[in-house]
CSV table of C-alpha atoms in Angstrom, one decimal:
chain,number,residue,atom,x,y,z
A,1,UNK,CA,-17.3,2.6,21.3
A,2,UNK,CA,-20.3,3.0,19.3
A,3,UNK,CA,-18.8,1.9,16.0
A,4,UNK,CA,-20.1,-1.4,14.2
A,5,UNK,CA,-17.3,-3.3,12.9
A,6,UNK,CA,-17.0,-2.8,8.9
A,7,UNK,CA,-14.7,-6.0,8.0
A,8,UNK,CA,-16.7,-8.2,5.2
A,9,UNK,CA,-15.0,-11.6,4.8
A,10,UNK,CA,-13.2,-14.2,6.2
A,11,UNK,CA,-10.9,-12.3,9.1
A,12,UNK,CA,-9.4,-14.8,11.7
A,13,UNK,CA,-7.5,-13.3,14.5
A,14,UNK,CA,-4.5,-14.4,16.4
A,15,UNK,CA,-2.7,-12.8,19.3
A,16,UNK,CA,1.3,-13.1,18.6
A,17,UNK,CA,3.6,-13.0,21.7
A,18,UNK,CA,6.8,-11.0,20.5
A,19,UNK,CA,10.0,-11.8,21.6
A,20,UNK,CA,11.8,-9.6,19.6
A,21,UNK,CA,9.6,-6.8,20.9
A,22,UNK,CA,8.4,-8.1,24.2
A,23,UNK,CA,5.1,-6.9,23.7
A,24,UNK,CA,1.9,-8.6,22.5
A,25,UNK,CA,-0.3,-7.7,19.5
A,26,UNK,CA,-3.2,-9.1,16.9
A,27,UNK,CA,-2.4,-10.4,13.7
A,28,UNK,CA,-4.9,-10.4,11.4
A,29,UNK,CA,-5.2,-12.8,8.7
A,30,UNK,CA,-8.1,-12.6,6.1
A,31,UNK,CA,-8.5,-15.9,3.8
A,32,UNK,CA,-9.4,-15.9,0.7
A,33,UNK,CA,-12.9,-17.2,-0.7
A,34,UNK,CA,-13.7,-20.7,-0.5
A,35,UNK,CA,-10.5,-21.3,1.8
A,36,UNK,CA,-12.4,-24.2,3.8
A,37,UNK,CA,-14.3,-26.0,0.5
A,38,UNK,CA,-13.7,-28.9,-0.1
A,39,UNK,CA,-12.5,-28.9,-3.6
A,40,UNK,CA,-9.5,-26.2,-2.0
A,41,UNK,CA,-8.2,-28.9,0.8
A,42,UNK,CA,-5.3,-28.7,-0.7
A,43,UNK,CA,-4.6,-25.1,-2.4
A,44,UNK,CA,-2.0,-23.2,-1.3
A,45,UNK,CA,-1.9,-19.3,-1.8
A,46,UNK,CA,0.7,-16.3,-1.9
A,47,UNK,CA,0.8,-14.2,1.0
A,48,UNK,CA,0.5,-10.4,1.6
A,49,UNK,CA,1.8,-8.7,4.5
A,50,UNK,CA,0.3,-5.2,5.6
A,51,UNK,CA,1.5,-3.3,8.5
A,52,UNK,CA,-0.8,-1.4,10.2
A,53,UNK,CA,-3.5,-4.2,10.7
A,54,UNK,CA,-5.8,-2.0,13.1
A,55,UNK,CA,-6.4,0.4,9.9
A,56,UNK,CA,-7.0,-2.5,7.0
A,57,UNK,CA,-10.2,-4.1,7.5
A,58,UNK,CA,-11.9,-2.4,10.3
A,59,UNK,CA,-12.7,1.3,10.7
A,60,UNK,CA,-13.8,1.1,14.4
A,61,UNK,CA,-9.7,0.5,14.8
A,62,UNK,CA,-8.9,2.8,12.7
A,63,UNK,CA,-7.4,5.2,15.7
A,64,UNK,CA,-6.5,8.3,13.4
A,65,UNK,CA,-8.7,9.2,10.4
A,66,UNK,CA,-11.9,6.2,11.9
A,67,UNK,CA,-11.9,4.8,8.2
A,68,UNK,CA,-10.1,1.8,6.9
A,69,UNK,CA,-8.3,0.6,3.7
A,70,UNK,CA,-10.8,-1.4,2.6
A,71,UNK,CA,-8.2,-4.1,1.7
A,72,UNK,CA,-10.7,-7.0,2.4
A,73,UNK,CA,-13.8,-5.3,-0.4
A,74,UNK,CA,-10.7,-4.5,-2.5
A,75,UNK,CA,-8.9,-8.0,-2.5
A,76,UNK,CA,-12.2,-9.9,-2.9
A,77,UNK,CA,-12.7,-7.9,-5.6
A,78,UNK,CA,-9.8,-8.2,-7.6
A,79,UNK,CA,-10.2,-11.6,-7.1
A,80,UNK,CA,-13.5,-12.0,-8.7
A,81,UNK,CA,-12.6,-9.7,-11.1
A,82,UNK,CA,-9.5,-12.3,-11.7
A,83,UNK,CA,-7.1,-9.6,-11.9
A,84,UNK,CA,-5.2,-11.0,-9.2
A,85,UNK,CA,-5.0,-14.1,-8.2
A,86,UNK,CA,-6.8,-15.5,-4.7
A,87,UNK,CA,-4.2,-14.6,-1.7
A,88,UNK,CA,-3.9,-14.3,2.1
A,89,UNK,CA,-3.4,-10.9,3.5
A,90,UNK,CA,-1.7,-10.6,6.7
A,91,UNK,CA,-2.7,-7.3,9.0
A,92,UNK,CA,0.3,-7.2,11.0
A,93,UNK,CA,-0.9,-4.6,14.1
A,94,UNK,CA,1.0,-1.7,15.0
A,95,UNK,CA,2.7,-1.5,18.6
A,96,UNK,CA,0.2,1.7,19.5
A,97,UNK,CA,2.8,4.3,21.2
A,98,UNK,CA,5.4,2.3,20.3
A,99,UNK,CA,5.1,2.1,16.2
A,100,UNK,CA,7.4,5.1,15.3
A,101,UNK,CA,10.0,3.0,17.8
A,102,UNK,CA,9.6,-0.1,15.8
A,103,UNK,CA,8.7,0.9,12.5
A,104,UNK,CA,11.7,3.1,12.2
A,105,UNK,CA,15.3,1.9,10.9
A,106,UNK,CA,16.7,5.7,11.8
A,107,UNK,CA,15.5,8.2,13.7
A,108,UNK,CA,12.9,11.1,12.2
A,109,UNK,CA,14.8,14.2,12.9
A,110,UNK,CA,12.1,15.8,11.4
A,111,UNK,CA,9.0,14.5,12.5
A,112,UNK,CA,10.5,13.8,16.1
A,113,UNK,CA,14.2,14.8,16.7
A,114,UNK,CA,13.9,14.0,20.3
A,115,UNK,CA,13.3,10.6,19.8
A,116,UNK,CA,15.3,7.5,21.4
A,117,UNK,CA,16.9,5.6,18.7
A,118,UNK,CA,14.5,3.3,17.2
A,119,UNK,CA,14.4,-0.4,17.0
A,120,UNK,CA,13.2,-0.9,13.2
A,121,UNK,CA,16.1,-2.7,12.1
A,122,UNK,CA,14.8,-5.3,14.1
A,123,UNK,CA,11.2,-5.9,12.5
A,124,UNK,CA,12.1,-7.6,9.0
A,125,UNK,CA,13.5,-10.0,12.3
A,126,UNK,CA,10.6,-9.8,13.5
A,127,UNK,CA,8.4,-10.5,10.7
A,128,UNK,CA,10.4,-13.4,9.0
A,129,UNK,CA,11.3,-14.9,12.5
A,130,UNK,CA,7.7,-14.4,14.4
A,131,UNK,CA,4.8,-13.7,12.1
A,132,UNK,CA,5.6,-15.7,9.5
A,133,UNK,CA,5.9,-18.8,11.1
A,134,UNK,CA,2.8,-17.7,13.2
A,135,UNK,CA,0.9,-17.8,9.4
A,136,UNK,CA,3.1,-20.6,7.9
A,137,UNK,CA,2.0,-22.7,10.8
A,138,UNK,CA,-1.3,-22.5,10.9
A,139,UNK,CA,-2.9,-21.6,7.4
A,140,UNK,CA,-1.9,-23.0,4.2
A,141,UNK,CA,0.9,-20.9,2.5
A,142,UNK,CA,2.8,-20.5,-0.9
A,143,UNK,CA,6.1,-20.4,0.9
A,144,UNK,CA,9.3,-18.3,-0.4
A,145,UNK,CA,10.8,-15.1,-2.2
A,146,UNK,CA,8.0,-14.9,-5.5
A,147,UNK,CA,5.0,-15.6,-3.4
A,148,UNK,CA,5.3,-12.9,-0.3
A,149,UNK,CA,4.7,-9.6,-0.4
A,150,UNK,CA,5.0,-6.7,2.1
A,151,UNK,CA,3.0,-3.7,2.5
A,152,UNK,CA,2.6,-0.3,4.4
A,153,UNK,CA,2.2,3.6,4.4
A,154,UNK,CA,3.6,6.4,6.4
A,155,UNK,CA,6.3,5.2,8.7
A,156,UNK,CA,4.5,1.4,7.8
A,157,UNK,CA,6.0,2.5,4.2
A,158,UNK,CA,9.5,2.8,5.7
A,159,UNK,CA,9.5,-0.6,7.2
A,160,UNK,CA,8.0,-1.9,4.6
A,161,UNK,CA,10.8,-0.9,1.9
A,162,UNK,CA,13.3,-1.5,4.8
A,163,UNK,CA,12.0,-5.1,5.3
A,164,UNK,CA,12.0,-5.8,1.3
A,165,UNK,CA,15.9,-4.5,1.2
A,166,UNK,CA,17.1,-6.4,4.2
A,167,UNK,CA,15.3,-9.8,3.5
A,168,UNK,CA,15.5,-10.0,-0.1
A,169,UNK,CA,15.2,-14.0,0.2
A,170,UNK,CA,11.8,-13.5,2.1
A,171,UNK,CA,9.7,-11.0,0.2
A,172,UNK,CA,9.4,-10.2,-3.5
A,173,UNK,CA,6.8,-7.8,-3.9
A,174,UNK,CA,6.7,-4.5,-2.3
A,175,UNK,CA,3.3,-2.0,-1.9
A,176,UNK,CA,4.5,0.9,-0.6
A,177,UNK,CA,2.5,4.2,0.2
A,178,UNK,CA,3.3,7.8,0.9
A,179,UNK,CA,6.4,6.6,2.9
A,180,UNK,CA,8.4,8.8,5.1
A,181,UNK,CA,12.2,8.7,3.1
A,182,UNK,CA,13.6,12.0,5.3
A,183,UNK,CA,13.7,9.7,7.9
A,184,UNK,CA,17.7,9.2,8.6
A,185,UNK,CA,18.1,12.4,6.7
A,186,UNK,CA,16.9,10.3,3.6
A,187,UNK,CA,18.8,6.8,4.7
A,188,UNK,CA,16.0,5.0,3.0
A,189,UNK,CA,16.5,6.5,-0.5
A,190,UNK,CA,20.3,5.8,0.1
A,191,UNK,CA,19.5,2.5,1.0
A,192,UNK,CA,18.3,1.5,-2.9
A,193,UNK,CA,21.6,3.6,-4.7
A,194,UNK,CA,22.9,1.0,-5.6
A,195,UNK,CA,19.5,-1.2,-5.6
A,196,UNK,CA,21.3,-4.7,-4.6
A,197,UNK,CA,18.2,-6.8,-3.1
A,198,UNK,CA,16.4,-8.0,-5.9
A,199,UNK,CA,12.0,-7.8,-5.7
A,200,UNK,CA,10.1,-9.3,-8.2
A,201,UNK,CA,8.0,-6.0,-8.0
A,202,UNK,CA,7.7,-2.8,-6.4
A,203,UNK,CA,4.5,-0.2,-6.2
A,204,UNK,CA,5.1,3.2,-4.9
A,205,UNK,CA,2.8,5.8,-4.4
A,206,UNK,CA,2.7,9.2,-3.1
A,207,UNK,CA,0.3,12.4,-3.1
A,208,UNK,CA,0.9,15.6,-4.8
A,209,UNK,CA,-0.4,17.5,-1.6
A,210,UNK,CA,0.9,15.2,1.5
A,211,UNK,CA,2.5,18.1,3.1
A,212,UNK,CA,0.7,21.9,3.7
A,213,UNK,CA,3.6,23.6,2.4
A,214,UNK,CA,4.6,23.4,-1.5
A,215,UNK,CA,8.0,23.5,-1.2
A,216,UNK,CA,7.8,20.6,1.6
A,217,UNK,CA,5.7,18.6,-1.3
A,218,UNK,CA,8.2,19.1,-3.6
A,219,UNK,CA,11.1,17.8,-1.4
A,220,UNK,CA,8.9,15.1,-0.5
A,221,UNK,CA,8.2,14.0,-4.3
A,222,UNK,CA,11.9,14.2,-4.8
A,223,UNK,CA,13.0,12.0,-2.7
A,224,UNK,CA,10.1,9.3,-4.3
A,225,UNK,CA,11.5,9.8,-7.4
A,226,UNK,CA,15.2,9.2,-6.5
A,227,UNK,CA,14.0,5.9,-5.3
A,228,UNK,CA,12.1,5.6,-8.6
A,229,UNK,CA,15.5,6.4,-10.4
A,230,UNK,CA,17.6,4.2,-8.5
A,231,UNK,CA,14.9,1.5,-8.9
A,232,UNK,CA,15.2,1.8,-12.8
A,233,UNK,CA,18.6,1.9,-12.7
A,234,UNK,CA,18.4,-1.7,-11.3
A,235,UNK,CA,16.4,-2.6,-14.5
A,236,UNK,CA,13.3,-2.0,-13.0
């Protein structure tokens, strides 16, 4: 393809049969430094869950813009910079034509009104039931509600918040980016009003320019901000 990989750090890959999904894909799991020493046999660590593992580490994968997150340079370097504490991130891979289809609780009558109904209300299944086992099994894991976070942007964003609402016993954190809350006709920001699932904490961000059109911006910030609201109105 003519790109050289870009991922810096300890990135193990593992190919993950679904049976939810019946479809196969790469999870991604980057360890954090001095994982094998000897001195860390026994340390366990919190986990981090991102969706859309192609676009994390790697820009050769990165199918749409060919640049990456840069969450393994970032993570290390919070790390070192002790502002968080050392962690496993999880780069969950996207299903290629098929993420819209399993991202998506409801269907995006804006984006793609001619869509079949979409399967997302069975990926925090999915997640708690496949991949975290998957990780749980094989690497060693801070287990449980306070220690597990999820991730994503776009329609990643959606499951993402979807995932921290539905399995409130599973993840605690949430890191959510320019998500897609028309989707439904704006089921996702009904979904928190009133805010019963209970995270530890929640990061949302969104640009000021996501969308050509002003007025679509605008709508678009809204609908953040009533998740905001309904989030504070939780005590948050």
């Amino acid at each position: 393809s003519g790109y050289k990989s870009t991922v810096s750090g300890d990135l193990r890959l593992h190919t993950l049969e679904s049976r939810t999904f019946g479809n196969t894909r790469t999870i991604r799991v980057l360890l954090p430094p001095g994982y094998d020493a000897p001195e860390n046999r026994s340390r366990r660590y919190p986990v981090l869950y991102m969706l859309d593992g192609q676009n994390l580490f790697d820009a050769c994968l990165s199918d749409v813009s060919h640049q990456e997150w840069g969450v393994d340079e970032t993570v290390y370097r919070l790390v070192a910079e002790k502002k968080i504490p050392p962690l496993i991130v999880v780069g969950v891979d996207h299903a290629g034509k098929d993420r819209a289809h399993e991202y998506l609780p409801y269907k995006d009558y804006v984006g793609g009104s001619d869509m079949d109904e979409p399967a997302g209300k069975r990926f925090p299944d999915f997640l708690t039931g496949e991949v975290m086992p998957l990780v749980d099994g094989r690497y060693r894991t801070l287990q449980g509600q306070p220690n597990t976070g999820i991730g994503g942007s776009s329609y990643g964003g959606v499951a993402s918040l979807y995932a921290l609402l539905a399995k409130p016993g599973h993840f605690g954190f949430g890191l959510i980016e320019s998500p897609t809350l028309w989707v439904g006709m704006g089921q996702p920001v009904r979904d928190t009003d009133p805010l019963i699932a209970m995270p530890a904490r929640v990061f949302m961000a969104f640009g000021g320019k996501e969308a050509d059109n002003p007025a679509v911006s605008d709508k678009m910030i809204g609908l953040v901000r009533r998740v905001e609201a309904n989030f504070r109105a939780a005590g948050y």
